[in-house]
Amino acid sequence: MTRLMIIVGSVRPGRVGLPIAEWARAEAIEHGGFDVDFVDLVELGLPFMDEPNHPRLRQYTKPHTVAWSERVDAADAFLFVTPEYNYSSSPALKNAIDFLNQEWWRKPVGFVSYGGVSSGTRGVVALLPVLVSLGMIRVGANVELTFGGKQVVDGVFVPQEKETAIIRKELDELQALAEGLAPLR
């Protein structure tokens, strides 16, 4: 079974990313093709990059980095649930990515982005050069939520049909790419 890591990319108090990510997790479980590892960066609690060696060396000195490396290494595919902050990516998500290097190699990545009028897409675009340099492969279908917070009712994300259709296609692509890329890792 494909191991899908879903990462909640915001640590901001009052964030709407958590209920959106919980919806994504429910969709992934319903899909049936994934063993889901749900990562809330608040709970993960990575400090700002504190390793003395470059991540490509994999000479980690901190227990939190070793644990994070093992988790990411075990994943076959990723779904980043991420906001856009000031026309760019979430600093917490970027930090979590930057802690590692080889662990991301030849693994597919999809996005559920949210924000204002741009639906978080500028945050995704800011991450793309980093992810490409790490050898990640982006899927074609991505959920983009314009003012996604308006779809959170009593702490639960309420998707529209379009978003449900897109995430199902995205999950199919993540599974297919994970299987196809496995021999290249």
Tab-separated table of C-alpha atoms in Angstrom:
chain	number	residue	atom	x	y	z
A	1	MET	CA	0.000	0.000	0.000
A	2	THR	CA	1.241	3.498	-0.840
A	3	ARG	CA	2.323	5.468	2.214
A	4	LEU	CA	0.940	9.005	1.828
A	5	MET	CA	2.172	11.740	4.125
A	6	ILE	CA	-0.251	14.625	4.511
A	7	ILE	CA	1.441	17.688	5.981
A	8	VAL	CA	-0.502	20.536	7.595
A	9	GLY	CA	1.676	23.419	6.433
A	10	SER	CA	0.543	26.133	8.839
A	11	VAL	CA	1.314	26.537	12.522
A	12	ARG	CA	-0.607	29.786	12.970
A	13	PRO	CA	-3.133	29.846	15.842
A	14	GLY	CA	-6.665	29.781	14.456
A	15	ARG	CA	-5.470	28.290	11.158
A	16	VAL	CA	-7.994	26.898	8.719
A	17	GLY	CA	-5.404	24.482	7.359
A	18	LEU	CA	-6.085	21.867	10.023
A	19	PRO	CA	-9.765	21.259	9.161
A	20	ILE	CA	-8.887	21.353	5.452
A	21	ALA	CA	-6.140	18.766	6.036
A	22	GLU	CA	-8.528	16.609	8.081
A	23	TRP	CA	-10.881	16.586	5.080
A	24	ALA	CA	-7.957	15.597	2.829
A	25	ARG	CA	-7.073	12.786	5.235
A	26	ALA	CA	-10.661	11.502	5.204
A	27	GLU	CA	-10.623	11.533	1.393
A	28	ALA	CA	-7.300	9.646	1.329
A	29	ILE	CA	-8.621	7.018	3.731
A	30	GLU	CA	-11.827	6.671	1.710
A	31	HIS	CA	-9.711	6.285	-1.448
A	32	GLY	CA	-8.454	3.025	0.012
A	33	GLY	CA	-5.041	2.982	-1.648
A	34	PHE	CA	-3.073	4.684	1.098
A	35	ASP	CA	-1.553	4.146	4.474
A	36	VAL	CA	-1.833	7.743	5.703
A	37	ASP	CA	0.772	9.459	7.894
A	38	PHE	CA	-0.820	12.718	9.060
A	39	VAL	CA	1.750	15.341	10.077
A	40	ASP	CA	0.640	18.473	11.883
A	41	LEU	CA	3.683	20.759	11.990
A	42	VAL	CA	2.431	22.176	15.308
A	43	GLU	CA	2.679	18.722	16.879
A	44	LEU	CA	5.918	17.891	15.044
A	45	GLY	CA	7.472	20.961	16.656
A	46	LEU	CA	10.587	21.263	14.518
A	47	PRO	CA	12.689	24.238	15.585
A	48	PHE	CA	14.106	26.589	13.000
A	49	MET	CA	16.752	24.572	11.126
A	50	ASP	CA	19.302	23.696	13.814
A	51	GLU	CA	21.478	21.017	12.203
A	52	PRO	CA	25.195	21.829	11.802
A	53	ASN	CA	25.662	19.761	8.628
A	54	HIS	CA	24.095	20.161	5.196
A	55	PRO	CA	21.029	17.898	4.893
A	56	ARG	CA	22.391	16.170	1.767
A	57	LEU	CA	25.018	14.526	3.986
A	58	ARG	CA	22.373	12.876	6.222
A	59	GLN	CA	24.652	13.357	9.219
A	60	TYR	CA	21.906	14.430	11.584
A	61	THR	CA	22.775	15.277	15.166
A	62	LYS	CA	19.378	16.085	16.670
A	63	PRO	CA	16.780	13.453	17.674
A	64	HIS	CA	13.960	15.503	16.115
A	65	THR	CA	15.771	15.501	12.762
A	66	VAL	CA	16.469	11.766	12.887
A	67	ALA	CA	12.801	11.073	13.640
A	68	TRP	CA	11.646	13.449	10.873
A	69	SER	CA	14.079	11.853	8.412
A	70	GLU	CA	12.755	8.373	9.178
A	71	ARG	CA	9.157	9.469	8.702
A	72	VAL	CA	9.770	11.245	5.411
A	73	ASP	CA	11.978	8.413	4.166
A	74	ALA	CA	9.134	5.947	4.822
A	75	ALA	CA	6.648	7.989	2.773
A	76	ASP	CA	5.988	7.201	-0.887
A	77	ALA	CA	4.025	10.357	-1.701
A	78	PHE	CA	3.127	13.720	-0.161
A	79	LEU	CA	0.126	15.992	0.025
A	80	PHE	CA	0.971	19.458	1.321
A	81	VAL	CA	-1.976	21.397	2.737
A	82	THR	CA	-0.564	24.876	2.618
A	83	PRO	CA	-1.496	28.527	2.869
A	84	GLU	CA	0.017	31.459	1.089
A	85	TYR	CA	1.739	33.978	3.340
A	86	ASN	CA	2.669	37.371	1.876
A	87	TYR	CA	2.770	36.096	-1.717
A	88	SER	CA	4.973	33.156	-0.717
A	89	SER	CA	5.059	29.824	1.057
A	90	SER	CA	4.476	28.972	4.675
A	91	PRO	CA	7.762	29.365	6.567
A	92	ALA	CA	6.952	26.370	8.791
A	93	LEU	CA	6.464	24.125	5.763
A	94	LYS	CA	9.603	25.433	4.068
A	95	ASN	CA	11.583	24.796	7.251
A	96	ALA	CA	10.262	21.217	7.486
A	97	ILE	CA	11.268	20.621	3.868
A	98	ASP	CA	14.713	22.187	4.342
A	99	PHE	CA	15.604	19.936	7.271
A	100	LEU	CA	16.063	17.070	4.807
A	101	ASN	CA	17.321	16.424	1.300
A	102	GLN	CA	17.599	12.876	-0.065
A	103	GLU	CA	14.479	11.693	1.749
A	104	TRP	CA	12.306	13.629	-0.732
A	105	TRP	CA	13.998	12.195	-3.865
A	106	ARG	CA	11.752	10.870	-6.639
A	107	LYS	CA	8.538	11.083	-4.687
A	108	PRO	CA	5.326	12.680	-5.959
A	109	VAL	CA	3.815	15.716	-4.318
A	110	GLY	CA	0.387	17.281	-4.552
A	111	PHE	CA	-1.103	20.370	-2.979
A	112	VAL	CA	-4.247	21.553	-1.314
A	113	SER	CA	-3.622	25.282	-1.222
A	114	TYR	CA	-5.726	27.992	0.305
A	115	GLY	CA	-5.607	31.739	0.614
A	116	GLY	CA	-7.371	34.822	-0.612
A	117	VAL	CA	-8.130	35.609	-4.229
A	118	SER	CA	-5.128	33.613	-5.463
A	119	SER	CA	-6.221	30.441	-3.601
A	120	GLY	CA	-2.747	29.988	-2.168
A	121	THR	CA	-1.213	29.334	-5.575
A	122	ARG	CA	1.591	31.861	-5.087
A	123	GLY	CA	2.656	29.909	-2.009
A	124	VAL	CA	2.796	26.729	-4.083
A	125	VAL	CA	4.699	28.477	-6.879
A	126	ALA	CA	7.283	29.691	-4.344
A	127	LEU	CA	7.890	26.080	-3.253
A	128	LEU	CA	8.197	24.573	-6.726
A	129	PRO	CA	11.878	25.426	-7.425
A	130	VAL	CA	12.813	23.902	-4.063
A	131	LEU	CA	10.800	20.741	-4.643
A	132	VAL	CA	12.143	20.296	-8.170
A	133	SER	CA	15.710	20.626	-6.892
A	134	LEU	CA	14.940	17.923	-4.322
A	135	GLY	CA	13.774	15.604	-7.110
A	136	MET	CA	10.083	15.667	-6.271
A	137	ILE	CA	7.498	15.220	-9.007
A	138	ARG	CA	4.359	17.376	-8.931
A	139	VAL	CA	1.002	15.872	-9.845
A	140	GLY	CA	-1.249	17.699	-12.289
A	141	ALA	CA	-4.418	17.948	-10.217
A	142	ASN	CA	-4.277	20.236	-7.189
A	143	VAL	CA	-7.054	21.580	-4.984
A	144	GLU	CA	-7.022	25.388	-4.811
A	145	LEU	CA	-9.344	27.039	-2.295
A	146	THR	CA	-10.269	30.684	-2.712
A	147	PHE	CA	-11.082	32.024	0.758
A	148	GLY	CA	-11.124	28.427	2.003
A	149	GLY	CA	-11.772	29.601	5.534
A	150	LYS	CA	-15.338	30.442	4.512
A	151	GLN	CA	-15.886	26.722	3.938
A	152	VAL	CA	-14.947	25.855	7.513
A	153	VAL	CA	-18.159	25.561	9.513
A	154	ASP	CA	-17.967	24.777	13.233
A	155	GLY	CA	-14.363	23.618	12.785
A	156	VAL	CA	-15.133	21.284	9.859
A	157	PHE	CA	-14.205	21.913	6.218
A	158	VAL	CA	-17.234	21.585	3.923
A	159	PRO	CA	-16.037	20.907	0.370
A	160	GLN	CA	-17.855	21.681	-2.831
A	161	GLU	CA	-18.336	18.956	-5.454
A	162	LYS	CA	-15.542	20.417	-7.577
A	163	GLU	CA	-13.000	20.149	-4.756
A	164	THR	CA	-14.015	16.598	-3.957
A	165	ALA	CA	-13.631	15.600	-7.616
A	166	ILE	CA	-10.222	17.268	-7.844
A	167	ILE	CA	-8.800	15.700	-4.682
A	168	ARG	CA	-9.938	12.256	-5.835
A	169	LYS	CA	-8.123	12.750	-9.138
A	170	GLU	CA	-5.111	14.087	-7.248
A	171	LEU	CA	-5.045	11.041	-4.979
A	172	ASP	CA	-5.223	8.731	-8.006
A	173	GLU	CA	-2.256	10.573	-9.536
A	174	LEU	CA	-0.268	10.436	-6.298
A	175	GLN	CA	-0.804	6.689	-6.053
A	176	ALA	CA	0.087	6.024	-9.708
A	177	LEU	CA	3.212	8.185	-9.587
A	178	ALA	CA	4.347	6.711	-6.276
A	179	GLU	CA	4.148	3.244	-7.764
A	180	GLY	CA	5.852	4.305	-11.000
A	181	LEU	CA	8.671	6.175	-9.277
A	182	ALA	CA	9.418	3.503	-6.661
A	183	PRO	CA	12.067	1.728	-8.796
A	184	LEU	CA	13.882	5.055	-9.309
A	185	ARG	CA	14.392	5.721	-5.603
